[in-house]
Amino acid sequence: MKILVNDRLESVEAALAAAIKTGEHNAEIVCTYARTIGRMRNAMWRALRLARQGRPHDAMLVLETELAKGDTTRKEDGREP
C-alpha cells in the first residue's frame, strides 16, 4: 500500500489512519510536497513503527498531536495558507 502525501495534512491523517486500522503496516510513504514532509514524515514513521508494534492507539495519538500543531508549511514559506 502506498500512502500518498500532498500539501494537506488532513489527507496524511486519513491515509495513515486507514493503513493503521486495516493492519497495513508495511505502507510506503510517497511524498509529493517536500515542505510538508519534514515534520509529518517523521510523525508518520513513528506512527507506523508503533502500529507494527501492535500499538495502533499510540500511533493515532502521534498523528493527532502533530496535526494539532497545525499546517505551518506555507506560513514558513511566507505564503498564505
XYZ file of N, CA and C in Angstrom:
243
model
N 0.849 -1.181 0.000
C 0.000 0.000 0.000
C 0.888 1.235 0.000
N 0.560 2.202 -0.810
C 1.290 3.453 -0.825
C 0.435 4.532 -0.182
N 1.057 5.321 0.661
C 0.382 6.461 1.265
C 0.863 7.691 0.510
N -0.024 8.318 -0.218
C 0.323 9.495 -0.996
C 0.157 10.732 -0.130
N 1.209 11.486 -0.001
C 1.195 12.673 0.838
C 1.250 13.904 -0.048
N 0.270 14.775 0.113
C 0.321 16.044 -0.615
C 0.416 17.179 0.387
N -0.003 18.372 0.030
C 0.176 19.505 0.934
C -0.956 19.668 1.940
N -1.845 18.712 2.049
C -2.938 18.782 3.020
C -2.672 17.785 4.142
N -2.411 18.283 5.333
C -2.105 17.391 6.444
C -3.282 16.480 6.768
N -4.496 16.950 6.498
C -5.670 16.121 6.775
C -5.640 14.854 5.927
N -5.145 14.957 4.697
C -5.079 13.776 3.843
C -4.037 12.793 4.362
N -3.001 13.302 4.984
C -1.990 12.448 5.598
C -2.625 11.631 6.711
N -3.369 12.322 7.567
C -4.013 11.640 8.689
C -4.969 10.566 8.188
N -5.781 10.911 7.208
C -6.772 9.963 6.699
C -6.104 8.734 6.088
N -5.094 8.948 5.284
C -4.421 7.822 4.628
C -3.722 6.927 5.638
N -3.018 7.536 6.569
C -2.290 6.730 7.533
C -3.229 6.055 8.522
N -4.290 6.737 8.904
C -5.274 6.133 9.797
C -5.888 4.901 9.148
N -6.187 4.995 7.856
C -6.749 3.849 7.139
C -5.756 2.703 7.115
N -4.484 3.010 6.895
C -3.460 1.963 6.862
C -3.331 1.284 8.222
N -3.350 2.079 9.285
C -3.201 1.516 10.625
C -4.420 0.673 10.997
N -5.604 1.182 10.698
C -6.823 0.472 11.070
C -6.997 -0.835 10.301
N -6.514 -0.888 9.070
C -6.650 -2.114 8.282
C -5.488 -3.072 8.499
N -4.538 -2.662 9.327
C -3.408 -3.539 9.600
C -2.356 -3.510 8.515
N -2.407 -2.557 7.634
C -1.436 -2.430 6.549
C -0.255 -1.626 7.070
N 0.634 -2.302 7.796
C 1.712 -1.601 8.469
C 3.000 -1.565 7.648
N 2.972 -2.124 6.470
C 4.148 -2.077 5.604
C 3.955 -1.033 4.528
N 3.242 0.003 4.866
C 2.916 1.043 3.896
C 4.170 1.792 3.470
N 4.166 2.205 2.234
C 5.247 3.014 1.692
C 4.732 4.445 1.600
N 5.488 5.369 2.137
C 5.063 6.765 2.126
C 5.638 7.451 0.899
N 4.773 7.983 0.080
C 5.178 8.667 -1.144
C 4.891 10.153 -0.978
N 5.909 10.961 -1.102
C 5.777 12.383 -0.830
C 5.690 13.185 -2.124
N 4.707 14.068 -2.197
C 4.587 14.911 -3.374
C 4.799 16.381 -3.043
N 4.904 16.693 -1.776
C 5.068 18.092 -1.379
C 6.165 18.146 -0.337
N 7.334 18.576 -0.745
C 8.538 18.430 0.065
C 8.457 19.106 1.432
N 7.905 20.305 1.519
C 7.929 21.027 2.784
C 7.033 20.396 3.850
N 5.901 19.865 3.457
C 5.006 19.225 4.425
C 5.706 18.042 5.060
N 6.536 17.427 4.276
C 7.087 16.171 4.673
C 8.020 16.240 5.852
N 8.788 17.277 5.995
C 9.754 17.311 7.085
C 9.199 16.834 8.404
N 8.230 17.550 8.896
C 7.645 17.250 10.196
C 6.722 16.044 10.134
N 5.880 15.990 9.142
C 4.893 14.913 9.091
C 5.520 13.569 8.755
N 6.556 13.561 7.934
C 7.179 12.283 7.597
C 7.696 11.623 8.862
N 8.342 12.398 9.714
C 8.844 11.836 10.966
C 7.705 11.299 11.825
N 6.618 12.036 11.898
C 5.465 11.585 12.677
C 4.867 10.321 12.064
N 4.811 10.273 10.733
C 4.240 9.085 10.078
C 5.100 7.859 10.330
N 6.414 8.022 10.251
C 7.282 6.867 10.510
C 7.134 6.397 11.948
N 7.056 7.351 12.889
C 6.849 6.959 14.291
C 5.525 6.218 14.442
N 4.492 6.727 13.780
C 3.170 6.099 13.874
C 3.190 4.692 13.282
N 3.822 4.534 12.130
C 3.895 3.205 11.522
C 4.689 2.239 12.403
N 5.762 2.730 13.008
C 6.557 1.876 13.891
C 5.715 1.416 15.086
N 4.950 2.340 15.670
C 4.072 1.970 16.787
C 3.003 0.982 16.338
N 2.454 1.189 15.152
C 1.430 0.277 14.639
C 2.005 -1.122 14.449
N 3.224 -1.195 13.949
C 3.867 -2.505 13.765
C 4.094 -3.208 15.095
N 4.250 -2.426 16.158
C 4.456 -2.993 17.491
C 3.136 -3.368 18.157
N 2.031 -3.225 17.415
C 0.727 -3.568 17.975
C 0.154 -2.478 18.850
N 0.530 -1.235 18.589
C 0.060 -0.106 19.394
C -0.642 0.924 18.507
N -1.743 0.549 17.844
C -2.405 1.475 16.921
C -2.956 2.729 17.603
N -3.369 2.625 18.855
C -3.898 3.805 19.548
C -2.792 4.840 19.769
N -1.608 4.364 20.132
C -0.471 5.270 20.295
C -0.077 5.877 18.957
N -0.181 5.085 17.897
C 0.145 5.582 16.557
C -0.781 6.733 16.178
N -2.061 6.570 16.448
C -3.008 7.627 16.120
C -2.769 8.866 16.994
N -2.363 8.661 18.238
C -2.071 9.782 19.126
C -0.898 10.609 18.589
N 0.107 9.937 18.056
C 1.240 10.638 17.453
C 0.752 11.534 16.321
N -0.112 11.002 15.479
C -0.624 11.778 14.343
C -1.494 12.938 14.812
N -2.376 12.666 15.749
C -3.263 13.717 16.241
C -2.476 14.853 16.886
N -1.433 14.512 17.615
C -0.601 15.529 18.250
C 0.080 16.391 17.205
N 0.597 15.763 16.168
C 1.278 16.505 15.111
C 0.304 17.395 14.347
N -0.873 16.868 14.072
C -1.868 17.652 13.346
C -2.386 18.822 14.180
N -2.408 18.654 15.486
C -2.879 19.732 16.358
C -1.957 20.949 16.292
N -0.725 20.728 15.899
C 0.220 21.841 15.768
C -0.140 22.731 14.588
N -0.918 22.199 13.673
C -1.354 22.987 12.525
C -0.395 22.901 11.356
N -0.870 23.361 10.224
C -0.076 23.342 8.998
C 0.667 24.665 8.893
N 1.930 24.651 9.249
C 2.744 25.869 9.201
C 3.566 25.936 7.926
N 3.376 25.000 7.052
C 4.195 24.907 5.852
C 4.214 26.202 5.064
N 3.064 26.687 4.708
C 3.003 27.882 3.872
C 3.390 29.135 4.652
N 3.112 29.161 5.936
C 3.494 30.315 6.746
C 5.017 30.463 6.768
N 5.710 29.336 6.888
C 7.164 29.365 6.897
C 7.713 29.861 5.568
N 7.033 29.566 4.496
C 7.466 29.987 3.168
C 7.056 31.424 2.863
N 6.263 32.024 3.746
C 5.800 33.376 3.509
C 4.589 33.440 2.595
N 3.958 32.302 2.358
C 2.758 32.264 1.527
C 1.539 32.153 2.416
N 0.412 32.531 1.878
C -0.847 32.412 2.616
C -1.267 30.948 2.680
N -1.828 30.514 3.803
C -2.306 29.123 3.905
C -3.521 28.880 3.042
